[in-house]
Short mmCIF file of C-alpha atoms and ligand atoms in Angstrom, two decimals:
data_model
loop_
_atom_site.label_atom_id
_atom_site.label_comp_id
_atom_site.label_asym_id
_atom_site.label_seq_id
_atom_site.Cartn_x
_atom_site.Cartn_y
_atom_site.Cartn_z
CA UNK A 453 -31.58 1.93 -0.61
CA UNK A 454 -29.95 -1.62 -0.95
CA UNK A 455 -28.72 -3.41 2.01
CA UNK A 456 -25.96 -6.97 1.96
CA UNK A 457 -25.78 -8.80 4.43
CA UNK A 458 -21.96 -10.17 4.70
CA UNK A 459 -19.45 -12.26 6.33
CA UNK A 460 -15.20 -11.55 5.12
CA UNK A 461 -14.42 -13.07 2.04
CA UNK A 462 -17.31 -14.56 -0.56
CA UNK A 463 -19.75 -11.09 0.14
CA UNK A 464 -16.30 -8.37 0.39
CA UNK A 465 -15.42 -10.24 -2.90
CA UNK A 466 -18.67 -8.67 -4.48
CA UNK A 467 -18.79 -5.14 -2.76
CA UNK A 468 -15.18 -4.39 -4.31
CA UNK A 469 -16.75 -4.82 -7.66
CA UNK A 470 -20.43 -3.49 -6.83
CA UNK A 471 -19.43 -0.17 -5.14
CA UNK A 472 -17.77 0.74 -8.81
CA UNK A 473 -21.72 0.57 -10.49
CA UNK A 474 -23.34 1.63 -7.70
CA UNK A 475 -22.20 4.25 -4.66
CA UNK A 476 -25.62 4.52 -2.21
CA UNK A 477 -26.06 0.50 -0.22
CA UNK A 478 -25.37 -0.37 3.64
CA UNK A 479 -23.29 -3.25 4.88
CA UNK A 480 -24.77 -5.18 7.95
CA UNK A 481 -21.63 -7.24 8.90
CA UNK A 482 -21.86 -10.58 11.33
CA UNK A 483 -19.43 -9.89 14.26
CA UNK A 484 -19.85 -13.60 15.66
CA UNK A 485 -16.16 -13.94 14.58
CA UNK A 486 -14.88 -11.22 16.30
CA UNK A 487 -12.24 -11.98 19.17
CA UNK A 488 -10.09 -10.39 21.36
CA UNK A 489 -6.31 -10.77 20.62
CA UNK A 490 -3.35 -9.65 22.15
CA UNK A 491 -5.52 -6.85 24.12
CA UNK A 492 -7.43 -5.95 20.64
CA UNK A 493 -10.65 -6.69 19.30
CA UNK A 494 -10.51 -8.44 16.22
CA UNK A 495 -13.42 -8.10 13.64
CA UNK A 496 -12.13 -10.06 10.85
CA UNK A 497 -15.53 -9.42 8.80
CA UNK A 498 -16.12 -5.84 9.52
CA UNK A 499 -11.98 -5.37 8.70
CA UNK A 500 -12.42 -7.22 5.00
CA UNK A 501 -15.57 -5.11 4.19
CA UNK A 502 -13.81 -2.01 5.50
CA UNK A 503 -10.94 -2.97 3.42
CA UNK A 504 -12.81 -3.96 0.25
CA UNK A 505 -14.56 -1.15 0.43
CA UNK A 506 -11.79 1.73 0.83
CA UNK A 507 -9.89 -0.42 -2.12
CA UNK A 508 -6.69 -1.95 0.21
CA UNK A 509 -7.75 -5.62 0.56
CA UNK A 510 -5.14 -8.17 0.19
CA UNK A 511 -6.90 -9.69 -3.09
CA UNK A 512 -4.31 -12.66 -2.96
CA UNK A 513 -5.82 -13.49 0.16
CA UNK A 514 -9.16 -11.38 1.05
CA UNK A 515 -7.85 -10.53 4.51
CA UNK A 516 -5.37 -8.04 5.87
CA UNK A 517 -4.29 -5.02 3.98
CA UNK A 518 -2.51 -5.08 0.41
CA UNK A 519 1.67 -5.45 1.28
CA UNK A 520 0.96 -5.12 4.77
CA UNK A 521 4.37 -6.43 7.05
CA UNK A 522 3.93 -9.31 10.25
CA UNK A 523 6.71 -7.37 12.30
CA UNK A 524 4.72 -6.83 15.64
CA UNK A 525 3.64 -10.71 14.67
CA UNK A 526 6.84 -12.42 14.23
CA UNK A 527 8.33 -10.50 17.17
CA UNK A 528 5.85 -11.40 19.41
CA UNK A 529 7.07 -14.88 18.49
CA UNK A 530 10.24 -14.72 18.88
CA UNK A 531 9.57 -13.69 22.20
CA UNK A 532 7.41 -16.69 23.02
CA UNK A 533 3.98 -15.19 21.87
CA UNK A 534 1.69 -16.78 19.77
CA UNK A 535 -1.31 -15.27 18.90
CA UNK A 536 -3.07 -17.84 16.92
CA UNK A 537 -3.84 -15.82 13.26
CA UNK A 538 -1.40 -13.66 11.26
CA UNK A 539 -2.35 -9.91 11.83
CA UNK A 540 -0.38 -7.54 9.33
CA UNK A 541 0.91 -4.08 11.15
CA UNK A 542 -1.18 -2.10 8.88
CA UNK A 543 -4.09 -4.05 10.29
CA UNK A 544 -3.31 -3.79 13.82
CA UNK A 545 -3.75 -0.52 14.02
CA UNK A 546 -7.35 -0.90 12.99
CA UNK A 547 -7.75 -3.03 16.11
CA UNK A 548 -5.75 -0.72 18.31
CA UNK A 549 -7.81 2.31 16.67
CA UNK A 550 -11.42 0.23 17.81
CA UNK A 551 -9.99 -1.09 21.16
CA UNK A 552 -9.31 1.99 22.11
CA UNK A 553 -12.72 4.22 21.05
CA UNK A 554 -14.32 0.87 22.67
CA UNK A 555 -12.59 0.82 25.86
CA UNK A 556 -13.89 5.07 26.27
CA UNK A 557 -17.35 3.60 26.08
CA UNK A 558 -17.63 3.78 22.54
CA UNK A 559 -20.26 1.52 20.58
CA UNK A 560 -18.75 -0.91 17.85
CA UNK A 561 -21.17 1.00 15.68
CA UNK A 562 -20.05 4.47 16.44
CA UNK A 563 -16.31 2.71 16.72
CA UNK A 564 -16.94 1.58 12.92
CA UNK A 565 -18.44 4.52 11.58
CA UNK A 566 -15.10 6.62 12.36
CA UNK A 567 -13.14 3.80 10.93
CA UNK A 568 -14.74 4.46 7.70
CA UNK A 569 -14.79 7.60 7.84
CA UNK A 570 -10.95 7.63 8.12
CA UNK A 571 -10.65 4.85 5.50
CA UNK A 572 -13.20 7.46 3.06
CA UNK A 573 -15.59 4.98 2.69
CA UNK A 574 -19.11 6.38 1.45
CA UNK A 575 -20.93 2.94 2.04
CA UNK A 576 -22.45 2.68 5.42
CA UNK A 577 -20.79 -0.33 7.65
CA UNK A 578 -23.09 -1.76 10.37
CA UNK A 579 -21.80 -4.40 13.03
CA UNK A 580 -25.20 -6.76 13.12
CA UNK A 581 -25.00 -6.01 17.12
CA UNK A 582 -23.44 -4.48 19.57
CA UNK A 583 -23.24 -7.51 22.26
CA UNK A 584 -20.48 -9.78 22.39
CA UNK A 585 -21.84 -12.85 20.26
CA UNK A 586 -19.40 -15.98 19.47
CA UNK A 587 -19.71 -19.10 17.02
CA UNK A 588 -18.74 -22.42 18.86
CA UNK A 589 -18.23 -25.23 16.78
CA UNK A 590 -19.26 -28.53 18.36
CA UNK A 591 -16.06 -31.24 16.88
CA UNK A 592 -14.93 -34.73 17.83
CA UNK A 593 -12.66 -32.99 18.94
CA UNK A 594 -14.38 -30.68 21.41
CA UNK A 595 -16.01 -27.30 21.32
CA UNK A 596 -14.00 -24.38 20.05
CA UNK A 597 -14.12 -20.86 18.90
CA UNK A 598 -15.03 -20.82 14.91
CA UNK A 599 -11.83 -18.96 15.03
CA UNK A 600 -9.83 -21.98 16.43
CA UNK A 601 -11.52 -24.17 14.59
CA UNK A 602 -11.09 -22.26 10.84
CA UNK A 603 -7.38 -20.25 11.38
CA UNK A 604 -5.82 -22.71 14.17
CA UNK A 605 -7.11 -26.20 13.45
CA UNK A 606 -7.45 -25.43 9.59
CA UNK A 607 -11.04 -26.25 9.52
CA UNK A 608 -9.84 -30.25 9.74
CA UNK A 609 -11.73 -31.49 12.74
CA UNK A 610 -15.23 -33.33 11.95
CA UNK A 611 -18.58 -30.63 12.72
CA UNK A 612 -21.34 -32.00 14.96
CA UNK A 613 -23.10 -28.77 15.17
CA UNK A 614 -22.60 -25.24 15.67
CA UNK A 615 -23.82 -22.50 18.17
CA UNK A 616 -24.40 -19.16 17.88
CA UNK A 617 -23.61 -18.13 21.47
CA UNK A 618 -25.56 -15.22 23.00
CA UNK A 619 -26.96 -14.58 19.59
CA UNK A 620 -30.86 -15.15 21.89
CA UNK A 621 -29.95 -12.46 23.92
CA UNK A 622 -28.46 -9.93 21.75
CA UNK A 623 -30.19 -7.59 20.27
CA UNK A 624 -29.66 -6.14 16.31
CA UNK A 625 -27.97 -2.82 16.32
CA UNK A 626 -30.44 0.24 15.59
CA UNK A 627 -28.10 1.16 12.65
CA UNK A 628 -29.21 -2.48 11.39
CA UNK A 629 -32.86 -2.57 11.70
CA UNK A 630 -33.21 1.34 10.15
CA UNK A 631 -30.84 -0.26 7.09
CA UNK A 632 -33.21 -2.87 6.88
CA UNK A 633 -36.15 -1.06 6.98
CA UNK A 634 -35.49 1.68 4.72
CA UNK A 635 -34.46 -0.67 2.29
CA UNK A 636 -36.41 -1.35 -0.82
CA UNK A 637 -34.24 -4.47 -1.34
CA UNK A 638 -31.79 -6.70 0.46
CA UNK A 639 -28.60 -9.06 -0.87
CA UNK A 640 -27.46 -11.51 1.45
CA UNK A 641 -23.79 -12.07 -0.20
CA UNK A 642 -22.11 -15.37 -1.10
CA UNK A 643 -21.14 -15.69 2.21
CA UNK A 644 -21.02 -18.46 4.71
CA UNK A 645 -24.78 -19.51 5.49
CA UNK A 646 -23.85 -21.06 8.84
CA UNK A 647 -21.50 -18.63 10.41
CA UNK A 648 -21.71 -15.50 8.62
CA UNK A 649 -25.28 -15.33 7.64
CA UNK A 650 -26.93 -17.77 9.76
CA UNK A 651 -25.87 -14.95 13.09
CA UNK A 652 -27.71 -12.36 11.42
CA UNK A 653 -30.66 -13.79 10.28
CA UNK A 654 -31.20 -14.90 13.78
CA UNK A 655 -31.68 -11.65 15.28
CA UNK A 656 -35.07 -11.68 15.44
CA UNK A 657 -35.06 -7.73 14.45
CA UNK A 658 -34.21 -8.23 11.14
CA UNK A 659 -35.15 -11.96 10.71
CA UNK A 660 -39.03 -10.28 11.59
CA UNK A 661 -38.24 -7.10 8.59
CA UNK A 662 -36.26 -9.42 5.97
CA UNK A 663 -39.38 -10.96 5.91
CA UNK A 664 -41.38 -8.50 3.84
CA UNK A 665 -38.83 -7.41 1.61
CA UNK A 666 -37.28 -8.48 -1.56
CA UNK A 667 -34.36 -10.44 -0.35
CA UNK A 668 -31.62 -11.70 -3.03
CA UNK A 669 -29.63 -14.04 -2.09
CA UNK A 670 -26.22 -14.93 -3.91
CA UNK A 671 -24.92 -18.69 -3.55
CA UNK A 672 -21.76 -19.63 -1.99
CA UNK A 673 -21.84 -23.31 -3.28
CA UNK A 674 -21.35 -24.45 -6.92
CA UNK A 675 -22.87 -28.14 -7.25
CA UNK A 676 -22.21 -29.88 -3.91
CA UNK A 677 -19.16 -27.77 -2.71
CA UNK A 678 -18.45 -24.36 -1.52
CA UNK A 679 -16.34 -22.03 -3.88
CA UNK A 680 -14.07 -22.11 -0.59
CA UNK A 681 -13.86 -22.37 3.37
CA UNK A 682 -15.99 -24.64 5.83
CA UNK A 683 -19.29 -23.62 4.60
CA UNK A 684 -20.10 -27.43 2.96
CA UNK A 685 -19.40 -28.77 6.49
CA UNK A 686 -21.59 -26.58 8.80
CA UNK A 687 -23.93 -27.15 6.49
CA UNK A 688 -24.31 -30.98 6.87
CA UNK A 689 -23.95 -30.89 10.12
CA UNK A 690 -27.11 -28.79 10.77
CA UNK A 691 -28.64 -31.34 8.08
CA UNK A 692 -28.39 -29.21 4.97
CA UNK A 693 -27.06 -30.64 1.77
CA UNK A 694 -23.74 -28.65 0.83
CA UNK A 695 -24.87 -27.09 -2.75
CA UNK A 696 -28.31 -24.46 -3.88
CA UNK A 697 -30.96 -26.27 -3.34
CA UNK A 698 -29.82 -27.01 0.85
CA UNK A 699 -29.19 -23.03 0.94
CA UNK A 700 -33.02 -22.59 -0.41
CA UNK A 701 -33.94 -24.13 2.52
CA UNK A 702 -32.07 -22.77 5.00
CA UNK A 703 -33.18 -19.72 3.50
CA UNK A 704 -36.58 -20.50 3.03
CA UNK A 705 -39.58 -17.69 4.08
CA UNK A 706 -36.42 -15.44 3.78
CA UNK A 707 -35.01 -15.48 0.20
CA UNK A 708 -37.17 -14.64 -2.78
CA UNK A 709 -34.47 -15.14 -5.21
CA UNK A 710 -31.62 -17.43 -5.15
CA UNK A 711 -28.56 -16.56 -8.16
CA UNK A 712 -26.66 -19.75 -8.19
CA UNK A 713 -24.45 -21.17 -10.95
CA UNK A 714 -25.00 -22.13 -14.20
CA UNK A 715 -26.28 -25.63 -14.18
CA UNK A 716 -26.53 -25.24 -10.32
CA UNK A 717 -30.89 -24.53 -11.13
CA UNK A 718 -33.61 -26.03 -9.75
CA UNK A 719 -37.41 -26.00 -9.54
CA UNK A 720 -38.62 -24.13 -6.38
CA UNK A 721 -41.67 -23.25 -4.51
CA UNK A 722 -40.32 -21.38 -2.12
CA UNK A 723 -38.21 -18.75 -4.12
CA UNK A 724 -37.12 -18.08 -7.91
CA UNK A 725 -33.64 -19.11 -8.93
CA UNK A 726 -31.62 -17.78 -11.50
CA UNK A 727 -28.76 -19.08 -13.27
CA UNK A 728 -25.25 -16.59 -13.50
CA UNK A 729 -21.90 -16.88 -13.07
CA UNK A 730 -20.87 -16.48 -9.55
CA UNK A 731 -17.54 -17.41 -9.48
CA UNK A 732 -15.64 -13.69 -8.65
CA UNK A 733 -11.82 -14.30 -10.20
CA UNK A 734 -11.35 -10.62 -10.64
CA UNK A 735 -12.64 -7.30 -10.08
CA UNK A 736 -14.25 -7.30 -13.57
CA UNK A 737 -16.17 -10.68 -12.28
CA UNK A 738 -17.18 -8.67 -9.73
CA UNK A 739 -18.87 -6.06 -11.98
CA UNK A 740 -20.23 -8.16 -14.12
CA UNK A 741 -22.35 -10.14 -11.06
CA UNK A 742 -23.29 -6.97 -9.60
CA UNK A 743 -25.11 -5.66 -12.55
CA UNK A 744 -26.92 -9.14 -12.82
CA UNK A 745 -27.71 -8.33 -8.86
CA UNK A 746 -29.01 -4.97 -9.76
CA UNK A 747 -30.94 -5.97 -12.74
CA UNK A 748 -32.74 -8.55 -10.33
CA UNK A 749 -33.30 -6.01 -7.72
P1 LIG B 1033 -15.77 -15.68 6.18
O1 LIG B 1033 -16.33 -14.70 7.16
O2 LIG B 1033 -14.29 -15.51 5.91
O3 LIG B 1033 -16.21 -17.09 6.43
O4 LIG B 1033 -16.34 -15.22 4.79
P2 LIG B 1033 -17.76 -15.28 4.10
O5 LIG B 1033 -18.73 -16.07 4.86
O6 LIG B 1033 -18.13 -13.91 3.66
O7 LIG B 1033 -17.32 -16.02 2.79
C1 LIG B 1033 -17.06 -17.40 2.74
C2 LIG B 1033 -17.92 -17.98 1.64
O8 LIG B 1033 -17.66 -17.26 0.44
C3 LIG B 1033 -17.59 -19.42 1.36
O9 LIG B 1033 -18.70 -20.22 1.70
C4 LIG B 1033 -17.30 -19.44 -0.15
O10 LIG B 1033 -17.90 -20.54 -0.78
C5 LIG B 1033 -17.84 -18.13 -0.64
N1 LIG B 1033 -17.09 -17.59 -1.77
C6 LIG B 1033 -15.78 -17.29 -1.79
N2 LIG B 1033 -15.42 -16.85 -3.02
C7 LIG B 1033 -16.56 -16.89 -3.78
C8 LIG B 1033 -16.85 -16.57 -5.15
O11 LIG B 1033 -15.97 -16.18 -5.93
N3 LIG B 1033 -18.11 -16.75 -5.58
C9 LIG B 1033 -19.12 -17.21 -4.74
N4 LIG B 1033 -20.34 -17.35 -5.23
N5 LIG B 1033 -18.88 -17.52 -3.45
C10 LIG B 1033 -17.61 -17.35 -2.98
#
C-alpha cells in the first residue's frame, strides 16, 4: 500500500491526477487548520482531498466545490455576519454533515470515513488525529490562527515563528499509524512543509514509523520560492532557506528521496534527489508526475 501525507492544495493537486493510474493508497490529512465556523467544523484540508478525490474540486481555485453558490455566505452578511473565509453552500453541508456525526460522539475519523463513503471515494481519508490541534503564527503583528493569518490577513504580516499548538499532546489517529505501517512506501505531497506537513511529522507515532520506510517526498518550492501560498515565509522564519535544498533539511532522517524541479538538483548526503517537472497546470500534469512518483516508489 502507498500512503501521502497532505495539506489542501499542492498534495490534492496530485491525488486528482494519481488516483486515475493508481486506485489502492491512503490519505493522512493535517487537521491543524481546521476551525470552527459559524457552529461548523471546518477542515479545509480533509474537504480539498475529499473533493479532489470524488472529482468536484473547484480547479480554478483548489477549494470549495466546482460552481458551488455563497448564498448562506452573503446573507449572513447582509445581516451583519462575517465569517472570515468564503464557504460555498455545497460545502457547508459537508461541515453541517461532520458537526453533526461529531457532536453524537462521533470520531473525525469515523465522521470522515462516511463522508467518503457518500462522496464514493475508494481512497482511504485519515484526519492525522483526532484532538483539536491549531497552527499559531507568531507576526509583528501578534499571534493568530494560520487561518487569520492566510484567508483574513492575506498572508501579509511578517512570520517570527510558528506553533503547532497541542500537537505534544495529541496523539496520531490509529487509522494513521496502521496506514503507515502497512505501507511499503510513503509520499509526503507538495504541500506546505511548515503547516501542513510539519503537524504530521510531529506526531511522534508516525514521525517514529516514517522512519524506516521509503519516504518520497515531492517539493513545493521551485528555486527560492514556493509554486504558491506562505510556505517560503514559515520557512525562513524557522531558519530554513525557501527552495529544495532547505526542505532536505527539514526533512532530513525522514525523506529518502526528494523530486524537485528541473535545475532545482543538488548533491545530498542525506537523501537522493531527482529532477521532474513538478509544476501541476492540469490534470494531465498530474498524471504525468504521478507515474514519475510510482516509478520511484
Ligand atoms: P494548504 O493546506 O492550502 O496550505 O495546502 P498545501 O500545504 O497542501 O499546499 C500548499 C503548497 O502547495 C504550497 O507550498 C505550494 O508551493 C504547493 N503547490 C501548489 N501548487 C503546486 C504545484 O503545481 N506543484 C508543486 N510542486 N507544488 C505546488
Amino acid at each position: 500500500m502507498i500512503t501521502f501525507l497532505s495539506g489542501g492544495t499542492g498534495t490534492p493537486k496530485l491525488l486528482a491526477g494519481f488516483r486515475e493510474i493508481h486506485e489502492e493508497f491512503s490519505v493522512i490529512v493535517n487537521t491543524a487548520e481546521d476551525v470552527w465556523v459559524s457552529g461548523n467544523r471546518i477542515c479545509p484540508d480533509i474537504d480539498s482531498v475529499i473533493y479532489a478525490l470524488a472529482g468536484i474540486i473547484d480547479e480554478e481555485r483548489w477549494w470549495g466545490v466546482r460552481g458551488d453558490t455563497f448564498k448562506t455566505h452573503f446573507r449572513l452578511k447582509s445581516l451583519g455576519f462575517d465569517e472570515g473565509m468564503m464557504i460555498g453552500d455545497l460545502d457547508r453541508a459537508t461541515h453541517i454533515f461532520r458537526s453533526e456525526m461529531l457532536r453524537k460522539g462521533m470520531s473525525l475519523s469515523k465522521a470522515t470515513e462516511m463522508l467518503c463513503r457518500a462522496f464514493g471515494i475508494k481512497q482511504k481519508v485519515i484526519p492525522m488525529t483526532e484532538s483539536e490541534v491549531a497552527t499559531k503564527v507568531i507576526t509583528d503583528k501578534g499571534e493568530m490562527h494560520f487561518q487569520e493569518f492566510w484567508v483574513k490577513r492575506k498572508g501579509e504580516p511578517e512570520v517570527i515563528d510558528v506553533k503547532i499548538q497541542g500537537v505534544e499532546d495529541a496523539k496520531a489517529s490509529d487509522g494513521a499509524v496502521r496506514a503507515v505501517e502497512n505501507s511499503s512506501a510513503i509520499v509526503i505531497g507538495p504541500s506546505n512543509p511548515v503547516t501542513s506537513i510539519g503537524p504530521i511529522i510531529k506526531l511522534s507515532e508516525i514521525r517514529k514509523v516514517l522512519k524506516e520506510k521509503r519516504v518520497v517526498a515531492i517539493s513545493p518550492f521551485i528555486g527560492d520560492e514556493p509554486v504558491s501560498g506562505p510556505a517560503g515565509k514559515f520557512m525562513k522564519a524557522l531558519g530554513y532557506p525557501p527552495n529544495p535544498e532547505g526542505l532536505a533539511e527539514y526533512y532530513r532522517g525522514i525523506a529518502d528521496v526528494l523530486v524537485v524541479h528541473y535545475g532545482d538538483g543538488f548533491e545530498s548526503d542525506e537523501c537522493s534527489v531527482v529532477e521532474a517537472d513538478i509544476i501541476i497546470r492540469s490534470r494531465k500534469d498530474a498524471v504525468r508526475l504521478s507515474k514519475t512518483i510510482l516509478e520511484l516508489l
